[in-house]
Amino acid sequence: MKIIVADHYEDLCKLSAVIIKECVQAKKDAVLGLATGSTPVGLYKQLISDYQAGEIDFSKVITFNLDEYAGLSPSHPQSYNKFMHEHLFQHINVQPDHIHIPQGDNPQLEAECKVYEELIRQAGGIDVQILGIGSNGHIGFNEPGSDFEERTRIVRLSESTIQANARFFGGDPVLVPRLAVSMGIKTIMEFSKHIVLLANGEEKADAIQKMAEGPVTPEIPASILQQHNHVTVIADPKAAQKLKNLSYLSNK
Ligand code: PGA
């Protein structure tokens, strides 16, 4: 795991956009794994401006999102499908049939999970997987206690995630769905060739320290990334402030 400390959030967004740009320039039909949440919004803004400047062409790119709330239709204002279209897809030339996001309102949700997993396999895996991290150490919706062997499946959100995500639902935790579909830890670990984890702000400092320097434990799902052979963490100084071995981790 290599840790890059960005000067500030804009720098974090630029550095992560360069990784995606270089990947797509080298492989026009690259497969990107994408994340929602506040952290990647600036990355998506940067990718949109790179696209508008003619520096990146998404016409052959394939995308897979990490997760989606169960029960929300793709057009629901708080669905991750809607989020991705608003923050990225509607501004770039990605082909609609190259976009994959679990369909949260599929009545056959378990079958949806199996098909999703299979689609990633058939795409040949994910070239660059963008991850955020929860302040509880989750990646995707793999909450503390998640089994490292799990694949795409229906998951129950932890109380801390419901509270953290209430801000997207007008501040009311009651409105946050309790269930979601998420790529599993095994899906992420096995299918991702390069994982780029983004962390911004001091509320992520504990999670980043435990992820990188603590024991590998289901209590901190992101800690499994210590066992992946190509992980780049891009953190702002506040998210990186509790790392004890920063000079070692940033020179790997
Ligand atoms: P955030 O979410 O980017 O909104 O902090 C990250 C996550 O929960 O994975």
PDB file of N, CA and C in Angstrom, residues 99-191:
ATOM      1  N   ILE A  99     -22.433   1.426 -18.649  1.00  0.00           N
ATOM      2  CA  ILE A  99     -22.531   1.816 -17.236  1.00  0.00           C
ATOM      3  C   ILE A  99     -23.212   0.699 -16.456  1.00  0.00           C
ATOM      4  N   HIS A 100     -22.606   0.273 -15.365  1.00  0.00           N
ATOM      5  CA  HIS A 100     -23.219  -0.769 -14.523  1.00  0.00           C
ATOM      6  C   HIS A 100     -23.341  -0.261 -13.090  1.00  0.00           C
ATOM      7  N   ILE A 101     -24.563  -0.289 -12.603  1.00  0.00           N
ATOM      8  CA  ILE A 101     -24.849   0.037 -11.202  1.00  0.00           C
ATOM      9  C   ILE A 101     -25.918  -0.962 -10.771  1.00  0.00           C
ATOM     10  N   PRO A 102     -25.758  -1.620  -9.628  1.00  0.00           N
ATOM     11  CA  PRO A 102     -26.811  -2.565  -9.239  1.00  0.00           C
ATOM     12  C   PRO A 102     -28.176  -1.879  -9.244  1.00  0.00           C
ATOM     13  N   GLN A 103     -29.189  -2.622  -9.716  1.00  0.00           N
ATOM     14  CA  GLN A 103     -30.539  -2.044  -9.743  1.00  0.00           C
ATOM     15  C   GLN A 103     -31.219  -2.315  -8.401  1.00  0.00           C
ATOM     16  N   GLY A 104     -31.272  -1.278  -7.571  1.00  0.00           N
ATOM     17  CA  GLY A 104     -31.719  -1.437  -6.185  1.00  0.00           C
ATOM     18  C   GLY A 104     -33.159  -1.870  -6.026  1.00  0.00           C
ATOM     19  N   ASP A 105     -33.995  -1.573  -7.039  1.00  0.00           N
ATOM     20  CA  ASP A 105     -35.409  -1.937  -6.902  1.00  0.00           C
ATOM     21  C   ASP A 105     -35.757  -3.210  -7.671  1.00  0.00           C
ATOM     22  N   ASN A 106     -34.747  -3.951  -8.082  1.00  0.00           N
ATOM     23  CA  ASN A 106     -35.025  -5.246  -8.724  1.00  0.00           C
ATOM     24  C   ASN A 106     -35.665  -6.170  -7.680  1.00  0.00           C
ATOM     25  N   PRO A 107     -36.901  -6.663  -7.942  1.00  0.00           N
ATOM     26  CA  PRO A 107     -37.536  -7.544  -6.939  1.00  0.00           C
ATOM     27  C   PRO A 107     -36.736  -8.841  -6.736  1.00  0.00           C
ATOM     28  N   GLN A 108     -35.929  -9.200  -7.738  1.00  0.00           N
ATOM     29  CA  GLN A 108     -35.063 -10.389  -7.612  1.00  0.00           C
ATOM     30  C   GLN A 108     -33.661  -9.911  -7.232  1.00  0.00           C
ATOM     31  N   LEU A 109     -33.528  -9.343  -6.041  1.00  0.00           N
ATOM     32  CA  LEU A 109     -32.278  -8.658  -5.696  1.00  0.00           C
ATOM     33  C   LEU A 109     -31.091  -9.621  -5.544  1.00  0.00           C
ATOM     34  N   GLU A 110     -31.371 -10.828  -5.063  1.00  0.00           N
ATOM     35  CA  GLU A 110     -30.257 -11.784  -4.929  1.00  0.00           C
ATOM     36  C   GLU A 110     -29.730 -12.198  -6.284  1.00  0.00           C
ATOM     37  N   ALA A 111     -30.664 -12.378  -7.225  1.00  0.00           N
ATOM     38  CA  ALA A 111     -30.249 -12.722  -8.588  1.00  0.00           C
ATOM     39  C   ALA A 111     -29.471 -11.555  -9.197  1.00  0.00           C
ATOM     40  N   GLU A 112     -29.913 -10.338  -8.899  1.00  0.00           N
ATOM     41  CA  GLU A 112     -29.228  -9.133  -9.383  1.00  0.00           C
ATOM     42  C   GLU A 112     -27.755  -9.139  -8.925  1.00  0.00           C
ATOM     43  N   CYS A 113     -27.521  -9.529  -7.687  1.00  0.00           N
ATOM     44  CA  CYS A 113     -26.157  -9.566  -7.138  1.00  0.00           C
ATOM     45  C   CYS A 113     -25.298 -10.573  -7.905  1.00  0.00           C
ATOM     46  N   LYS A 114     -25.864 -11.733  -8.175  1.00  0.00           N
ATOM     47  CA  LYS A 114     -25.107 -12.795  -8.885  1.00  0.00           C
ATOM     48  C   LYS A 114     -24.761 -12.342 -10.298  1.00  0.00           C
ATOM     49  N   VAL A 115     -25.749 -11.741 -10.967  1.00  0.00           N
ATOM     50  CA  VAL A 115     -25.527 -11.269 -12.338  1.00  0.00           C
ATOM     51  C   VAL A 115     -24.456 -10.178 -12.342  1.00  0.00           C
ATOM     52  N   TYR A 116     -24.504  -9.294 -11.351  1.00  0.00           N
ATOM     53  CA  TYR A 116     -23.552  -8.179 -11.274  1.00  0.00           C
ATOM     54  C   TYR A 116     -22.117  -8.702 -11.159  1.00  0.00           C
ATOM     55  N   GLU A 117     -21.972  -9.651 -10.277  1.00  0.00           N
ATOM     56  CA  GLU A 117     -20.657 -10.282 -10.068  1.00  0.00           C
ATOM     57  C   GLU A 117     -20.155 -10.902 -11.378  1.00  0.00           C
ATOM     58  N   GLU A 118     -21.059 -11.570 -12.070  1.00  0.00           N
ATOM     59  CA  GLU A 118     -20.705 -12.247 -13.320  1.00  0.00           C
ATOM     60  C   GLU A 118     -20.315 -11.238 -14.410  1.00  0.00           C
ATOM     61  N   LEU A 119     -21.031 -10.098 -14.429  1.00  0.00           N
ATOM     62  CA  LEU A 119     -20.722  -9.070 -15.431  1.00  0.00           C
ATOM     63  C   LEU A 119     -19.307  -8.521 -15.221  1.00  0.00           C
ATOM     64  N   ILE A 120     -18.903  -8.359 -13.968  1.00  0.00           N
ATOM     65  CA  ILE A 120     -17.540  -7.856 -13.702  1.00  0.00           C
ATOM     66  C   ILE A 120     -16.526  -8.901 -14.177  1.00  0.00           C
ATOM     67  N   ARG A 121     -16.848 -10.157 -13.881  1.00  0.00           N
ATOM     68  CA  ARG A 121     -15.947 -11.237 -14.311  1.00  0.00           C
ATOM     69  C   ARG A 121     -15.805 -11.232 -15.836  1.00  0.00           C
ATOM     70  N   GLN A 122     -16.959 -11.143 -16.521  1.00  0.00           N
ATOM     71  CA  GLN A 122     -16.933 -11.177 -17.993  1.00  0.00           C
ATOM     72  C   GLN A 122     -16.198  -9.976 -18.582  1.00  0.00           C
ATOM     73  N   ALA A 123     -16.213  -8.852 -17.855  1.00  0.00           N
ATOM     74  CA  ALA A 123     -15.510  -7.647 -18.341  1.00  0.00           C
ATOM     75  C   ALA A 123     -14.001  -7.787 -18.161  1.00  0.00           C
ATOM     76  N   GLY A 124     -13.584  -8.861 -17.505  1.00  0.00           N
ATOM     77  CA  GLY A 124     -12.147  -9.087 -17.304  1.00  0.00           C
ATOM     78  C   GLY A 124     -11.611  -8.401 -16.055  1.00  0.00           C
ATOM     79  N   GLY A 125     -12.509  -8.066 -15.126  1.00  0.00           N
ATOM     80  CA  GLY A 125     -12.079  -7.405 -13.889  1.00  0.00           C
ATOM     81  C   GLY A 125     -12.023  -5.899 -14.067  1.00  0.00           C
ATOM     82  N   ILE A 126     -11.516  -5.241 -13.042  1.00  0.00           N
ATOM     83  CA  ILE A 126     -11.550  -3.767 -12.970  1.00  0.00           C
ATOM     84  C   ILE A 126     -10.122  -3.236 -13.020  1.00  0.00           C
ATOM     85  N   ASP A 127      -9.856  -2.337 -13.964  1.00  0.00           N
ATOM     86  CA  ASP A 127      -8.484  -1.820 -14.099  1.00  0.00           C
ATOM     87  C   ASP A 127      -8.124  -0.864 -12.965  1.00  0.00           C
ATOM     88  N   VAL A 128      -9.006   0.096 -12.709  1.00  0.00           N
ATOM     89  CA  VAL A 128      -8.793   0.998 -11.560  1.00  0.00           C
ATOM     90  C   VAL A 128     -10.087   1.060 -10.764  1.00  0.00           C
ATOM     91  N   GLN A 129     -10.012   0.722  -9.499  1.00  0.00           N
ATOM     92  CA  GLN A 129     -11.174   0.783  -8.618  1.00  0.00           C
ATOM     93  C   GLN A 129     -11.010   1.960  -7.667  1.00  0.00           C
ATOM     94  N   ILE A 130     -11.902   2.939  -7.749  1.00  0.00           N
ATOM     95  CA  ILE A 130     -11.914   4.062  -6.805  1.00  0.00           C
ATOM     96  C   ILE A 130     -12.697   3.643  -5.559  1.00  0.00           C
ATOM     97  N   LEU A 131     -12.116   3.899  -4.401  1.00  0.00           N
ATOM     98  CA  LEU A 131     -12.815   3.630  -3.143  1.00  0.00           C
ATOM     99  C   LEU A 131     -12.798   4.882  -2.268  1.00  0.00           C
ATOM    100  N   GLY A 132     -13.881   5.105  -1.547  1.00  0.00           N
ATOM    101  CA  GLY A 132     -13.849   6.004  -0.400  1.00  0.00           C
ATOM    102  C   GLY A 132     -13.645   5.119   0.822  1.00  0.00           C
ATOM    103  N   ILE A 133     -13.675   5.710   1.985  1.00  0.00           N
ATOM    104  CA  ILE A 133     -13.621   4.906   3.215  1.00  0.00           C
ATOM    105  C   ILE A 133     -14.582   5.536   4.221  1.00  0.00           C
ATOM    106  N   GLY A 134     -15.337   4.705   4.899  1.00  0.00           N
ATOM    107  CA  GLY A 134     -16.219   5.232   5.944  1.00  0.00           C
ATOM    108  C   GLY A 134     -15.396   5.553   7.184  1.00  0.00           C
ATOM    109  N   SER A 135     -15.904   6.432   8.049  1.00  0.00           N
ATOM    110  CA  SER A 135     -15.149   6.694   9.288  1.00  0.00           C
ATOM    111  C   SER A 135     -15.145   5.451  10.170  1.00  0.00           C
ATOM    112  N   ASN A 136     -15.999   4.481   9.854  1.00  0.00           N
ATOM    113  CA  ASN A 136     -15.970   3.193  10.577  1.00  0.00           C
ATOM    114  C   ASN A 136     -15.101   2.158   9.860  1.00  0.00           C
ATOM    115  N   GLY A 137     -14.407   2.577   8.810  1.00  0.00           N
ATOM    116  CA  GLY A 137     -13.502   1.663   8.103  1.00  0.00           C
ATOM    117  C   GLY A 137     -14.163   0.871   6.998  1.00  0.00           C
ATOM    118  N   HIS A 138     -15.423   1.189   6.656  1.00  0.00           N
ATOM    119  CA  HIS A 138     -16.061   0.393   5.598  1.00  0.00           C
ATOM    120  C   HIS A 138     -15.526   0.784   4.219  1.00  0.00           C
ATOM    121  N   ILE A 139     -15.616  -0.158   3.288  1.00  0.00           N
ATOM    122  CA  ILE A 139     -15.376   0.128   1.868  1.00  0.00           C
ATOM    123  C   ILE A 139     -16.585  -0.419   1.116  1.00  0.00           C
ATOM    124  N   GLY A 140     -17.077   0.355   0.127  1.00  0.00           N
ATOM    125  CA  GLY A 140     -18.396   0.048  -0.410  1.00  0.00           C
ATOM    126  C   GLY A 140     -19.344   0.080   0.783  1.00  0.00           C
ATOM    127  N   PHE A 141     -20.309  -0.838   0.816  1.00  0.00           N
ATOM    128  CA  PHE A 141     -21.151  -0.961   2.007  1.00  0.00           C
ATOM    129  C   PHE A 141     -20.746  -2.223   2.780  1.00  0.00           C
ATOM    130  N   ASN A 142     -19.470  -2.546   2.750  1.00  0.00           N
ATOM    131  CA  ASN A 142     -18.971  -3.656   3.568  1.00  0.00           C
ATOM    132  C   ASN A 142     -18.645  -3.096   4.941  1.00  0.00           C
ATOM    133  N   GLU A 143     -19.605  -3.270   5.840  1.00  0.00           N
ATOM    134  CA  GLU A 143     -19.535  -2.639   7.152  1.00  0.00           C
ATOM    135  C   GLU A 143     -18.657  -3.463   8.099  1.00  0.00           C
ATOM    136  N   PRO A 144     -18.253  -2.874   9.245  1.00  0.00           N
ATOM    137  CA  PRO A 144     -17.457  -3.642  10.209  1.00  0.00           C
ATOM    138  C   PRO A 144     -18.107  -4.986  10.523  1.00  0.00           C
ATOM    139  N   GLY A 145     -17.281  -6.031  10.512  1.00  0.00           N
ATOM    140  CA  GLY A 145     -17.772  -7.393  10.731  1.00  0.00           C
ATOM    141  C   GLY A 145     -17.971  -8.150   9.440  1.00  0.00           C
ATOM    142  N   SER A 146     -17.845  -7.458   8.293  1.00  0.00           N
ATOM    143  CA  SER A 146     -18.053  -8.139   6.998  1.00  0.00           C
ATOM    144  C   SER A 146     -17.033  -9.254   6.799  1.00  0.00           C
ATOM    145  N   ASP A 147     -17.519 -10.326   6.216  1.00  0.00           N
ATOM    146  CA  ASP A 147     -16.669 -11.470   5.916  1.00  0.00           C
ATOM    147  C   ASP A 147     -15.797 -11.132   4.703  1.00  0.00           C
ATOM    148  N   PHE A 148     -14.496 -11.376   4.813  1.00  0.00           N
ATOM    149  CA  PHE A 148     -13.584 -11.066   3.704  1.00  0.00           C
ATOM    150  C   PHE A 148     -13.847 -11.927   2.466  1.00  0.00           C
ATOM    151  N   GLU A 149     -14.595 -13.023   2.637  1.00  0.00           N
ATOM    152  CA  GLU A 149     -14.841 -13.930   1.499  1.00  0.00           C
ATOM    153  C   GLU A 149     -16.115 -13.568   0.730  1.00  0.00           C
ATOM    154  N   GLU A 150     -16.840 -12.554   1.186  1.00  0.00           N
ATOM    155  CA  GLU A 150     -18.134 -12.243   0.560  1.00  0.00           C
ATOM    156  C   GLU A 150     -17.973 -11.563  -0.801  1.00  0.00           C
ATOM    157  N   ARG A 151     -18.935 -11.881  -1.689  1.00  0.00           N
ATOM    158  CA  ARG A 151     -18.986 -11.245  -3.009  1.00  0.00           C
ATOM    159  C   ARG A 151     -20.188 -10.298  -3.047  1.00  0.00           C
ATOM    160  N   THR A 152     -20.563  -9.849  -4.247  1.00  0.00           N
ATOM    161  CA  THR A 152     -21.686  -8.907  -4.342  1.00  0.00           C
ATOM    162  C   THR A 152     -22.927  -9.528  -3.696  1.00  0.00           C
ATOM    163  N   ARG A 153     -23.544  -8.782  -2.804  1.00  0.00           N
ATOM    164  CA  ARG A 153     -24.658  -9.344  -2.021  1.00  0.00           C
ATOM    165  C   ARG A 153     -25.498  -8.231  -1.405  1.00  0.00           C
ATOM    166  N   ILE A 154     -26.595  -8.644  -0.770  1.00  0.00           N
ATOM    167  CA  ILE A 154     -27.431  -7.681  -0.054  1.00  0.00           C
ATOM    168  C   ILE A 154     -26.815  -7.486   1.329  1.00  0.00           C
ATOM    169  N   VAL A 155     -26.654  -6.233   1.737  1.00  0.00           N
ATOM    170  CA  VAL A 155     -26.021  -5.949   3.036  1.00  0.00           C
ATOM    171  C   VAL A 155     -26.927  -5.051   3.869  1.00  0.00           C
ATOM    172  N   ARG A 156     -26.717  -5.097   5.172  1.00  0.00           N
ATOM    173  CA  ARG A 156     -27.438  -4.211   6.098  1.00  0.00           C
ATOM    174  C   ARG A 156     -26.491  -3.074   6.480  1.00  0.00           C
ATOM    175  N   LEU A 157     -26.958  -1.846   6.389  1.00  0.00           N
ATOM    176  CA  LEU A 157     -26.117  -0.692   6.742  1.00  0.00           C
ATOM    177  C   LEU A 157     -25.940  -0.613   8.253  1.00  0.00           C
ATOM    178  N   SER A 158     -24.741  -0.238   8.677  1.00  0.00           N
ATOM    179  CA  SER A 158     -24.508  -0.057  10.118  1.00  0.00           C
ATOM    180  C   SER A 158     -25.145   1.263  10.553  1.00  0.00           C
ATOM    181  N   GLU A 159     -25.378   1.372  11.854  1.00  0.00           N
ATOM    182  CA  GLU A 159     -25.999   2.590  12.391  1.00  0.00           C
ATOM    183  C   GLU A 159     -25.137   3.812  12.068  1.00  0.00           C
ATOM    184  N   SER A 160     -23.803   3.656  12.146  1.00  0.00           N
ATOM    185  CA  SER A 160     -22.938   4.830  11.897  1.00  0.00           C
ATOM    186  C   SER A 160     -23.038   5.271  10.440  1.00  0.00           C
ATOM    187  N   THR A 161     -23.204   4.324   9.515  1.00  0.00           N
ATOM    188  CA  THR A 161     -23.345   4.694   8.098  1.00  0.00           C
ATOM    189  C   THR A 161     -24.697   5.368   7.863  1.00  0.00           C
ATOM    190  N   ILE A 162     -25.744   4.854   8.506  1.00  0.00           N
ATOM    191  CA  ILE A 162     -27.069   5.484   8.363  1.00  0.00           C
ATOM    192  C   ILE A 162     -26.998   6.934   8.833  1.00  0.00           C
ATOM    193  N   GLN A 163     -26.333   7.142   9.976  1.00  0.00           N
ATOM    194  CA  GLN A 163     -26.202   8.529  10.491  1.00  0.00           C
ATOM    195  C   GLN A 163     -25.365   9.379   9.534  1.00  0.00           C
ATOM    196  N   ALA A 164     -24.256   8.807   9.042  1.00  0.00           N
ATOM    197  CA  ALA A 164     -23.362   9.581   8.161  1.00  0.00           C
ATOM    198  C   ALA A 164     -24.057   9.941   6.850  1.00  0.00           C
ATOM    199  N   ASN A 165     -24.905   9.044   6.344  1.00  0.00           N
ATOM    200  CA  ASN A 165     -25.528   9.278   5.033  1.00  0.00           C
ATOM    201  C   ASN A 165     -26.842  10.040   5.112  1.00  0.00           C
ATOM    202  N   ALA A 166     -27.309  10.295   6.344  1.00  0.00           N
ATOM    203  CA  ALA A 166     -28.573  11.028   6.506  1.00  0.00           C
ATOM    204  C   ALA A 166     -28.490  12.398   5.842  1.00  0.00           C
ATOM    205  N   ARG A 167     -27.261  12.949   5.728  1.00  0.00           N
ATOM    206  CA  ARG A 167     -27.129  14.290   5.126  1.00  0.00           C
ATOM    207  C   ARG A 167     -27.596  14.306   3.680  1.00  0.00           C
ATOM    208  N   PHE A 168     -27.565  13.137   3.023  1.00  0.00           N
ATOM    209  CA  PHE A 168     -28.060  13.078   1.640  1.00  0.00           C
ATOM    210  C   PHE A 168     -29.586  12.937   1.590  1.00  0.00           C
ATOM    211  N   PHE A 169     -30.211  12.689   2.754  1.00  0.00           N
ATOM    212  CA  PHE A 169     -31.664  12.480   2.822  1.00  0.00           C
ATOM    213  C   PHE A 169     -32.298  13.600   3.661  1.00  0.00           C
ATOM    214  N   GLY A 170     -31.846  14.803   3.428  1.00  0.00           N
ATOM    215  CA  GLY A 170     -32.388  15.956   4.144  1.00  0.00           C
ATOM    216  C   GLY A 170     -32.099  15.913   5.637  1.00  0.00           C
ATOM    217  N   GLY A 171     -31.075  15.157   6.033  1.00  0.00           N
ATOM    218  CA  GLY A 171     -30.679  15.112   7.439  1.00  0.00           C
ATOM    219  C   GLY A 171     -31.497  14.143   8.280  1.00  0.00           C
ATOM    220  N   ASP A 172     -32.411  13.400   7.659  1.00  0.00           N
ATOM    221  CA  ASP A 172     -33.297  12.521   8.426  1.00  0.00           C
ATOM    222  C   ASP A 172     -32.871  11.057   8.293  1.00  0.00           C
ATOM    223  N   PRO A 173     -32.253  10.492   9.345  1.00  0.00           N
ATOM    224  CA  PRO A 173     -31.769   9.100   9.261  1.00  0.00           C
ATOM    225  C   PRO A 173     -32.880   8.088   8.977  1.00  0.00           C
ATOM    226  N   VAL A 174     -34.125   8.437   9.356  1.00  0.00           N
ATOM    227  CA  VAL A 174     -35.243   7.511   9.141  1.00  0.00           C
ATOM    228  C   VAL A 174     -35.438   7.234   7.647  1.00  0.00           C
ATOM    229  N   LEU A 175     -35.077   8.206   6.824  1.00  0.00           N
ATOM    230  CA  LEU A 175     -35.296   8.055   5.377  1.00  0.00           C
ATOM    231  C   LEU A 175     -34.198   7.237   4.686  1.00  0.00           C
ATOM    232  N   VAL A 176     -33.098   6.967   5.393  1.00  0.00           N
ATOM    233  CA  VAL A 176     -31.986   6.234   4.766  1.00  0.00           C
ATOM    234  C   VAL A 176     -32.364   4.750   4.677  1.00  0.00           C
ATOM    235  N   PRO A 177     -32.287   4.157   3.469  1.00  0.00           N
ATOM    236  CA  PRO A 177     -32.601   2.725   3.378  1.00  0.00           C
ATOM    237  C   PRO A 177     -31.710   1.901   4.314  1.00  0.00           C
ATOM    238  N   ARG A 178     -32.254   0.835   4.831  1.00  0.00           N
ATOM    239  CA  ARG A 178     -31.486  -0.010   5.771  1.00  0.00           C
ATOM    240  C   ARG A 178     -30.661  -1.061   5.032  1.00  0.00           C
ATOM    241  N   LEU A 179     -31.053  -1.360   3.805  1.00  0.00           N
ATOM    242  CA  LEU A 179     -30.362  -2.415   3.046  1.00  0.00           C
ATOM    243  C   LEU A 179     -29.765  -1.830   1.775  1.00  0.00           C
ATOM    244  N   ALA A 180     -28.746  -2.494   1.279  1.00  0.00           N
ATOM    245  CA  ALA A 180     -28.107  -2.063   0.035  1.00  0.00           C
ATOM    246  C   ALA A 180     -27.558  -3.296  -0.666  1.00  0.00           C
ATOM    247  N   VAL A 181     -27.170  -3.089  -1.928  1.00  0.00           N
ATOM    248  CA  VAL A 181     -26.388  -4.111  -2.642  1.00  0.00           C
ATOM    249  C   VAL A 181     -24.968  -3.585  -2.694  1.00  0.00           C
ATOM    250  N   SER A 182     -24.000  -4.418  -2.379  1.00  0.00           N
ATOM    251  CA  SER A 182     -22.609  -3.954  -2.429  1.00  0.00           C
ATOM    252  C   SER A 182     -21.709  -5.031  -3.011  1.00  0.00           C
ATOM    253  N   MET A 183     -20.764  -4.596  -3.836  1.00  0.00           N
ATOM    254  CA  MET A 183     -19.666  -5.514  -4.164  1.00  0.00           C
ATOM    255  C   MET A 183     -19.102  -5.980  -2.824  1.00  0.00           C
ATOM    256  N   GLY A 184     -18.696  -7.232  -2.741  1.00  0.00           N
ATOM    257  CA  GLY A 184     -18.110  -7.740  -1.507  1.00  0.00           C
ATOM    258  C   GLY A 184     -16.615  -7.448  -1.442  1.00  0.00           C
ATOM    259  N   ILE A 185     -16.054  -7.738  -0.286  1.00  0.00           N
ATOM    260  CA  ILE A 185     -14.603  -7.554  -0.107  1.00  0.00           C
ATOM    261  C   ILE A 185     -13.844  -8.452  -1.095  1.00  0.00           C
ATOM    262  N   LYS A 186     -14.339  -9.675  -1.256  1.00  0.00           N
ATOM    263  CA  LYS A 186     -13.657 -10.607  -2.174  1.00  0.00           C
ATOM    264  C   LYS A 186     -13.734 -10.078  -3.607  1.00  0.00           C
ATOM    265  N   THR A 187     -14.911  -9.521  -3.971  1.00  0.00           N
ATOM    266  CA  THR A 187     -15.075  -8.947  -5.313  1.00  0.00           C
ATOM    267  C   THR A 187     -14.010  -7.875  -5.541  1.00  0.00           C
ATOM    268  N   ILE A 188     -13.903  -6.966  -4.579  1.00  0.00           N
ATOM    269  CA  ILE A 188     -12.963  -5.843  -4.712  1.00  0.00           C
ATOM    270  C   ILE A 188     -11.527  -6.363  -4.756  1.00  0.00           C
ATOM    271  N   MET A 189     -11.195  -7.266  -3.842  1.00  0.00           N
ATOM    272  CA  MET A 189      -9.806  -7.750  -3.732  1.00  0.00           C
ATOM    273  C   MET A 189      -9.392  -8.554  -4.960  1.00  0.00           C
ATOM    274  N   GLU A 190     -10.308  -9.393  -5.455  1.00  0.00           N
ATOM    275  CA  GLU A 190      -9.938 -10.304  -6.537  1.00  0.00           C
ATOM    276  C   GLU A 190     -10.014  -9.642  -7.911  1.00  0.00           C
ATOM    277  N   PHE A 191     -11.014  -8.777  -8.105  1.00  0.00           N
ATOM    278  CA  PHE A 191     -11.229  -8.229  -9.450  1.00  0.00           C
ATOM    279  C   PHE A 191     -10.463  -6.934  -9.722  1.00  0.00           C
TER     280      PHE A 191
END
